[in-house]
PDB file of C-alpha atoms and ligand atoms in Angstrom:
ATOM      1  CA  UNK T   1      37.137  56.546  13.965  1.00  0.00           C
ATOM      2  CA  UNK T   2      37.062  55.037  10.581  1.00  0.00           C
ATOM      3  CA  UNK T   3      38.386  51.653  11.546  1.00  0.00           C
ATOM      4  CA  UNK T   4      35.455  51.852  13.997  1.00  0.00           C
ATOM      5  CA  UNK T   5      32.984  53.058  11.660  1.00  0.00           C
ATOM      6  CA  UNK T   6      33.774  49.956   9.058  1.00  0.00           C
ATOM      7  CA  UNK T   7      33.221  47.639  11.634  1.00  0.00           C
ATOM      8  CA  UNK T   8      30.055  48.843  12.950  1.00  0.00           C
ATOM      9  CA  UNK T   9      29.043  48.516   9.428  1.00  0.00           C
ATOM     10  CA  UNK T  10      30.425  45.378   8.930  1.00  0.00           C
ATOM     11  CA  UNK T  11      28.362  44.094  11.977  1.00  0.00           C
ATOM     12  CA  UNK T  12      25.294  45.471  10.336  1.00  0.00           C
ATOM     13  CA  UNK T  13      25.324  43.642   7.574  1.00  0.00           C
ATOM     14  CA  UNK T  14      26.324  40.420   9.051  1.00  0.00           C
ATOM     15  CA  UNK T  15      22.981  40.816  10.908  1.00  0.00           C
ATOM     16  CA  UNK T  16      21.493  41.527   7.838  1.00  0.00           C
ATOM     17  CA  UNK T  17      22.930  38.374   6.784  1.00  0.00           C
ATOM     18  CA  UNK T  18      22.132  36.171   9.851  1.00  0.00           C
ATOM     19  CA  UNK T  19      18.200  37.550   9.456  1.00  0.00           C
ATOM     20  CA  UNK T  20      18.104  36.838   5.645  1.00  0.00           C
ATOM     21  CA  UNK T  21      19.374  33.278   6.417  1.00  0.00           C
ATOM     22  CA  UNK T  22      17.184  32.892   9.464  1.00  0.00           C
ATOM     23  CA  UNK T  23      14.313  33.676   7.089  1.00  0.00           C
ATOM     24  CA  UNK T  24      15.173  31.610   4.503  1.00  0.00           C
ATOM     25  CA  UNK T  25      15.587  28.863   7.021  1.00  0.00           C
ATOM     26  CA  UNK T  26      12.157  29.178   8.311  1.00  0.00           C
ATOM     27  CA  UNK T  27      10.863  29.590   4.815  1.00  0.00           C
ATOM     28  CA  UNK T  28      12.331  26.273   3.749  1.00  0.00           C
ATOM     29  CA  UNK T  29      11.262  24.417   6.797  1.00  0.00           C
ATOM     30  CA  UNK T  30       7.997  25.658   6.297  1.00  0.00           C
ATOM     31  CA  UNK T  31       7.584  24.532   2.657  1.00  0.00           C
ATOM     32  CA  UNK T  32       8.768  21.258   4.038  1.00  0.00           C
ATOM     33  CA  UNK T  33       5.926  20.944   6.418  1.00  0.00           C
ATOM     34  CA  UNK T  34       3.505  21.718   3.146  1.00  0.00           C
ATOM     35  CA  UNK T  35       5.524  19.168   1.432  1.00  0.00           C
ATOM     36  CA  UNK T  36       5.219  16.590   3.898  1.00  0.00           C
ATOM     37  CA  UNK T  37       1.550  17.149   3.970  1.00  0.00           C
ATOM     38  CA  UNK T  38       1.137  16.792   0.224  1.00  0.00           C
ATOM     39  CA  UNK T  39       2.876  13.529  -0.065  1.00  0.00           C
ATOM     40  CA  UNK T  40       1.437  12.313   3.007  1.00  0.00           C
ATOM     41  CA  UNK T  41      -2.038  12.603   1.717  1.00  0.00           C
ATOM     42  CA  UNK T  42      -1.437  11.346  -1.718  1.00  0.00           C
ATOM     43  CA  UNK T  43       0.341   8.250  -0.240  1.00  0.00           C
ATOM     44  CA  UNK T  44      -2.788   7.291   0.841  1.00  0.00           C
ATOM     45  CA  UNK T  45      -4.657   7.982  -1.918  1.00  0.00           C
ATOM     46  CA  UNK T  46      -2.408   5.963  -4.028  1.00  0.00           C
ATOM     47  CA  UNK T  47      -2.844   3.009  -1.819  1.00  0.00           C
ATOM     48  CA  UNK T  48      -6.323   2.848  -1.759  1.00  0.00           C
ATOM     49  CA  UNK T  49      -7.185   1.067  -5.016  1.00  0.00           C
ATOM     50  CA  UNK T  50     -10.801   1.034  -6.394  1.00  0.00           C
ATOM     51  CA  UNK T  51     -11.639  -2.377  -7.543  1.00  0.00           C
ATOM     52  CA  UNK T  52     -14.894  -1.371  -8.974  1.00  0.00           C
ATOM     53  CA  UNK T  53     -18.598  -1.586  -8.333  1.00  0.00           C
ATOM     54  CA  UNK T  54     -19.795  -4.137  -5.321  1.00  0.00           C
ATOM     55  CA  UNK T  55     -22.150  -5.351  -7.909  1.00  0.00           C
ATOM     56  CA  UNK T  56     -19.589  -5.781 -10.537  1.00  0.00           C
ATOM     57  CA  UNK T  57     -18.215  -9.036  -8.748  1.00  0.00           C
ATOM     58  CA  UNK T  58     -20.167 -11.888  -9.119  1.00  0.00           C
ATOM     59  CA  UNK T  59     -20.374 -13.787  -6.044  1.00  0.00           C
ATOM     60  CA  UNK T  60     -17.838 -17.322  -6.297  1.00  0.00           C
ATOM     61  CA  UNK T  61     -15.347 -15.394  -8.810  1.00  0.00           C
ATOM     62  CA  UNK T  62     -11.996 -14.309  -8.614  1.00  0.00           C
ATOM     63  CA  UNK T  63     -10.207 -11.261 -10.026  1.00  0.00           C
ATOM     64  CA  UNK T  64      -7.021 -10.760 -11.000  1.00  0.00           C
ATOM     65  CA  UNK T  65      -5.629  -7.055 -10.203  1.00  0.00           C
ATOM     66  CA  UNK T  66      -1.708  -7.401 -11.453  1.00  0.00           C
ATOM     67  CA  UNK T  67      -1.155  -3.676 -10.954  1.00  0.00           C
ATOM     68  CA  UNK T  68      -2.077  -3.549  -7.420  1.00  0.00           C
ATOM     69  CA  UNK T  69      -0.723  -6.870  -6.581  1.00  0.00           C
ATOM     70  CA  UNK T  70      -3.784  -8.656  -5.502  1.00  0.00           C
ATOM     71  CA  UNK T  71      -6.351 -10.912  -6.187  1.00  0.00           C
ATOM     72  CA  UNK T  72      -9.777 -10.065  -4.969  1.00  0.00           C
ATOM     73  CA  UNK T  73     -11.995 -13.132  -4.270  1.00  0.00           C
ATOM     74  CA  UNK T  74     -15.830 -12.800  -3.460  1.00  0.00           C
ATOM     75  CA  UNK T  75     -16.847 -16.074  -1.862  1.00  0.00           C
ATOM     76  CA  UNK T  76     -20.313 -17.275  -2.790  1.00  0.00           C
ATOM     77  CA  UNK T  77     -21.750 -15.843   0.436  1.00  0.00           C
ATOM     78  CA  UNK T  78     -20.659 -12.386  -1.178  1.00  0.00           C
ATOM     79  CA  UNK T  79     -18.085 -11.287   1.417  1.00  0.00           C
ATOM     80  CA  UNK T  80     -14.949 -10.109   0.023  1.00  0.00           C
ATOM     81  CA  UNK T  81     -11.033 -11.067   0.257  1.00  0.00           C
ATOM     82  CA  UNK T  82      -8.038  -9.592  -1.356  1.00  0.00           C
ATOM     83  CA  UNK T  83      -5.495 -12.001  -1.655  1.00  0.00           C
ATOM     84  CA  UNK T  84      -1.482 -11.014  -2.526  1.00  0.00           C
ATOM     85  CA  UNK T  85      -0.429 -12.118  -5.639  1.00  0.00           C
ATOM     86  CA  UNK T  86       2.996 -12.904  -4.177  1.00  0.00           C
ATOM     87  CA  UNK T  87       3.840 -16.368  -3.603  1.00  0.00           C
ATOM     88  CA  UNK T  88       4.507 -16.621   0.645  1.00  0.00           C
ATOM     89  CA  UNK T  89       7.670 -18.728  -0.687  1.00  0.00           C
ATOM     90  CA  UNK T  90      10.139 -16.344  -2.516  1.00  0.00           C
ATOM     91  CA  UNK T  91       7.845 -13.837  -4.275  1.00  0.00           C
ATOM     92  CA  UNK T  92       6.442 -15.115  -7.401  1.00  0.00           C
ATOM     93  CA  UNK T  93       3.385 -14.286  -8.899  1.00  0.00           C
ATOM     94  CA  UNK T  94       0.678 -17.197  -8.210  1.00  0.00           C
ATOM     95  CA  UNK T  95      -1.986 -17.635 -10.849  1.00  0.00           C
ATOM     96  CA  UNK T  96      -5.354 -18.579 -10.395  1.00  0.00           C
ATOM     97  CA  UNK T  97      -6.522 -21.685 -11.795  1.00  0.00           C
ATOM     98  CA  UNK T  98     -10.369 -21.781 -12.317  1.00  0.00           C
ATOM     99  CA  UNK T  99     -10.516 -25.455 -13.093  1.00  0.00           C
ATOM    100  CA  UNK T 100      -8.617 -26.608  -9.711  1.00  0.00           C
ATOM    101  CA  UNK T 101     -10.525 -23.773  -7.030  1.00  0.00           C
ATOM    102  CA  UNK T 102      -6.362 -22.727  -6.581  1.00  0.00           C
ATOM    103  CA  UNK T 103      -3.927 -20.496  -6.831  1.00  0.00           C
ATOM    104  CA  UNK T 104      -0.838 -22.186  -8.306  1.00  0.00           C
ATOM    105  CA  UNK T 105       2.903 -20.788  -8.612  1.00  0.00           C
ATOM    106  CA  UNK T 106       4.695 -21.257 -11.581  1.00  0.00           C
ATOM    107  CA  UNK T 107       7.959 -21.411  -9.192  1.00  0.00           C
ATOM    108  CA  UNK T 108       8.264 -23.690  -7.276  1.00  0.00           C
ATOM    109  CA  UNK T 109       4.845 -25.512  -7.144  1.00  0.00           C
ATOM    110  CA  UNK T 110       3.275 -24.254  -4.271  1.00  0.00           C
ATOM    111  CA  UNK T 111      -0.419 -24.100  -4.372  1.00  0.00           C
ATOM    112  CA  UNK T 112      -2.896 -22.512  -1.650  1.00  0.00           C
ATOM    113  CA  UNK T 113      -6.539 -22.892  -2.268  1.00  0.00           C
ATOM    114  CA  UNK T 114      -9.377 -20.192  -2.315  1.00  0.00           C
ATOM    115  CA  UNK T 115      -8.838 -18.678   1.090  1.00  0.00           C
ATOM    116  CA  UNK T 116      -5.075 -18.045   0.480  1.00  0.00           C
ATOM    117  CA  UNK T 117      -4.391 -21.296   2.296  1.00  0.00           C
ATOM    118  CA  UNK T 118      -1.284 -23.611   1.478  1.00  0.00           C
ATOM    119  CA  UNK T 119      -2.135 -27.173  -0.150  1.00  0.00           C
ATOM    120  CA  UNK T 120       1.064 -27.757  -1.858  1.00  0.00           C
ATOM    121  CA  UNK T 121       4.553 -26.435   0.169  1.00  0.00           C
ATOM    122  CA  UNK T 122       7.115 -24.980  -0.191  1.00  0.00           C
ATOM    123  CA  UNK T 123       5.638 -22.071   0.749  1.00  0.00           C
ATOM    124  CA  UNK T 124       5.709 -21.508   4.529  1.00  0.00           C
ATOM    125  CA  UNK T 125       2.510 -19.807   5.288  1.00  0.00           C
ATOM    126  CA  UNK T 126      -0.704 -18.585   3.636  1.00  0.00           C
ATOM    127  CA  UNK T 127      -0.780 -15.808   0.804  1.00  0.00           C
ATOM    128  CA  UNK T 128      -0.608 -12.608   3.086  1.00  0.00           C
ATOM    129  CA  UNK T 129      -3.947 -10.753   2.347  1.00  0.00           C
ATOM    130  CA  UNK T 130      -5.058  -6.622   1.932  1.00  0.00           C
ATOM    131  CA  UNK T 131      -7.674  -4.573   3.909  1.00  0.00           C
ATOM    132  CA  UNK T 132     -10.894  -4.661   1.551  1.00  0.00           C
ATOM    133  CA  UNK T 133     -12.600  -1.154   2.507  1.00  0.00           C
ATOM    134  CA  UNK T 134     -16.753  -0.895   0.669  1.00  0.00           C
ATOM    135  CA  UNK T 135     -17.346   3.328   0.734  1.00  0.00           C
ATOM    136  CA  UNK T 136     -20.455   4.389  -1.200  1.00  0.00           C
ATOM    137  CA  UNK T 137     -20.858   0.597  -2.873  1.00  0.00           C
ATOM    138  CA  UNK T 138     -17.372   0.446  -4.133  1.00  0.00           C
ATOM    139  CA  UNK T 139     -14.947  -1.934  -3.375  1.00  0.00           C
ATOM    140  CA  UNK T 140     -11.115  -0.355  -2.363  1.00  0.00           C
ATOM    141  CA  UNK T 141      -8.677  -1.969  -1.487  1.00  0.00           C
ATOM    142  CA  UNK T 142      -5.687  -0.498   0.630  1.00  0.00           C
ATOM    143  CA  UNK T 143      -2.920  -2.037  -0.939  1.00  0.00           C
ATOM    144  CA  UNK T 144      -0.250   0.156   1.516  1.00  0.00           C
ATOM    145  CA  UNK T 145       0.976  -3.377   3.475  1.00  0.00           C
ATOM    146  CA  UNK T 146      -0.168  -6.955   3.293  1.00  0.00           C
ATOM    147  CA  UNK T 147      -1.064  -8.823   6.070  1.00  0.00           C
ATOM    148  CA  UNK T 148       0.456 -11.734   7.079  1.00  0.00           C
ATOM    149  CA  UNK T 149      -1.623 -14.370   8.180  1.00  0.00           C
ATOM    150  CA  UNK T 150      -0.945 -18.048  10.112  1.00  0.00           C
ATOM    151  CA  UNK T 151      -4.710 -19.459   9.448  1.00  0.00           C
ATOM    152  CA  UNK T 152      -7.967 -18.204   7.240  1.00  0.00           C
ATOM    153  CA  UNK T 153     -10.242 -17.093   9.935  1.00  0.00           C
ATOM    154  CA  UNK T 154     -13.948 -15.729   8.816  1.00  0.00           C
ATOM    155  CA  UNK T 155     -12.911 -12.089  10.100  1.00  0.00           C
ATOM    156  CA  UNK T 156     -10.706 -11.727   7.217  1.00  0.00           C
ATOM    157  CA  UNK T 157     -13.574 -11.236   5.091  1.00  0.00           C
ATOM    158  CA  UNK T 158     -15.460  -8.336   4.190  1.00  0.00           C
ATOM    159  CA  UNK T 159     -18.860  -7.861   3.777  1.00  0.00           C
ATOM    160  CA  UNK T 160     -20.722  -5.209   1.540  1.00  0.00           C
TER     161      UNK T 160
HETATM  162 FE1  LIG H 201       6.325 -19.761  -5.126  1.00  0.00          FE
HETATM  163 FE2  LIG H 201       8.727 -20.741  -4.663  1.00  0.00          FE
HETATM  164  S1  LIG H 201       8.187 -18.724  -5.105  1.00  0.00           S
HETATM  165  S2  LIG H 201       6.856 -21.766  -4.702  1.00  0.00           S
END
């Protein structure tokens, strides 16, 4: 009856011990869910970048935002377009060159004009371009995945 009693007990606890891990299971797959959630929803925070005031942006200008990897253009009929700063040829940084209306890489020599729009090759297609979003007269722009574009077309601009 001993041997018997010792393994009853010894089943107990290993049921003890499948529960405790069952719990912890469903505790950690539970604080993954919250996890998930968190860095789901400041993803998209971090995306959308706040350019500034509508206002602020003088119609015919162009600004330079290194960090978020764009230019943002507001044509002189005040509609906005966010430009990548990456070169459509192998990834440089293009800079914008007031005098010449273009944006010029130091690269290789490719140059696209105002719209994103190749003048000089090598590079193979426009300058890929960002969502502008205008909440509450600010301009954001969601930075999350450039768009990669064959032609400029007007819907590609956005208007306050
Ligand atoms: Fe811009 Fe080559 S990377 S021209």
């Amino acid at each position: 009856t001993k041997g018997l009693s010792t393994r009853r007990s010894f089943i107990r606890r290993m049921w003890g011990l499948a529960g405790a891990i069952a719990s912890l299971e469903l505790l950690w797959a539970g604080s993954g869910f919250l996890r998930a959630g968190k860095s789901m929803e400041s993803d998209a925070r971090k995306r959308l970048v706040t350019a500034g005031k509508v206002a602020d942006f003088r119609p015919g200008d162009v600004f330079p935002f290194r960090n978020g990897q764009f230019y943002l253009v507001r044509y002189s009929n005040g509609g906005f377009l966010a430009v990548s700063l990456k070169c459509s040829h192998l990834g440089c940084s293009v800079i914008w060159d007031e005098s010449k209306q273009s944006f010029n890489c130091p690269c290789h020599a490719s140059s696209f004009d105002k719209q994103g729009m190749v003048v000089n090759p090598p590079a193979p297609r426009p300058l890929d371009v960002y969502p502008v979003v205008i909440e509450g007269g600010m301009v954001k722009v969601d930075t999350h995945q450039p768009m990669k574009r064959k032609a400029f077309d007007p819907s590609q601009i956005t208007f306050a």
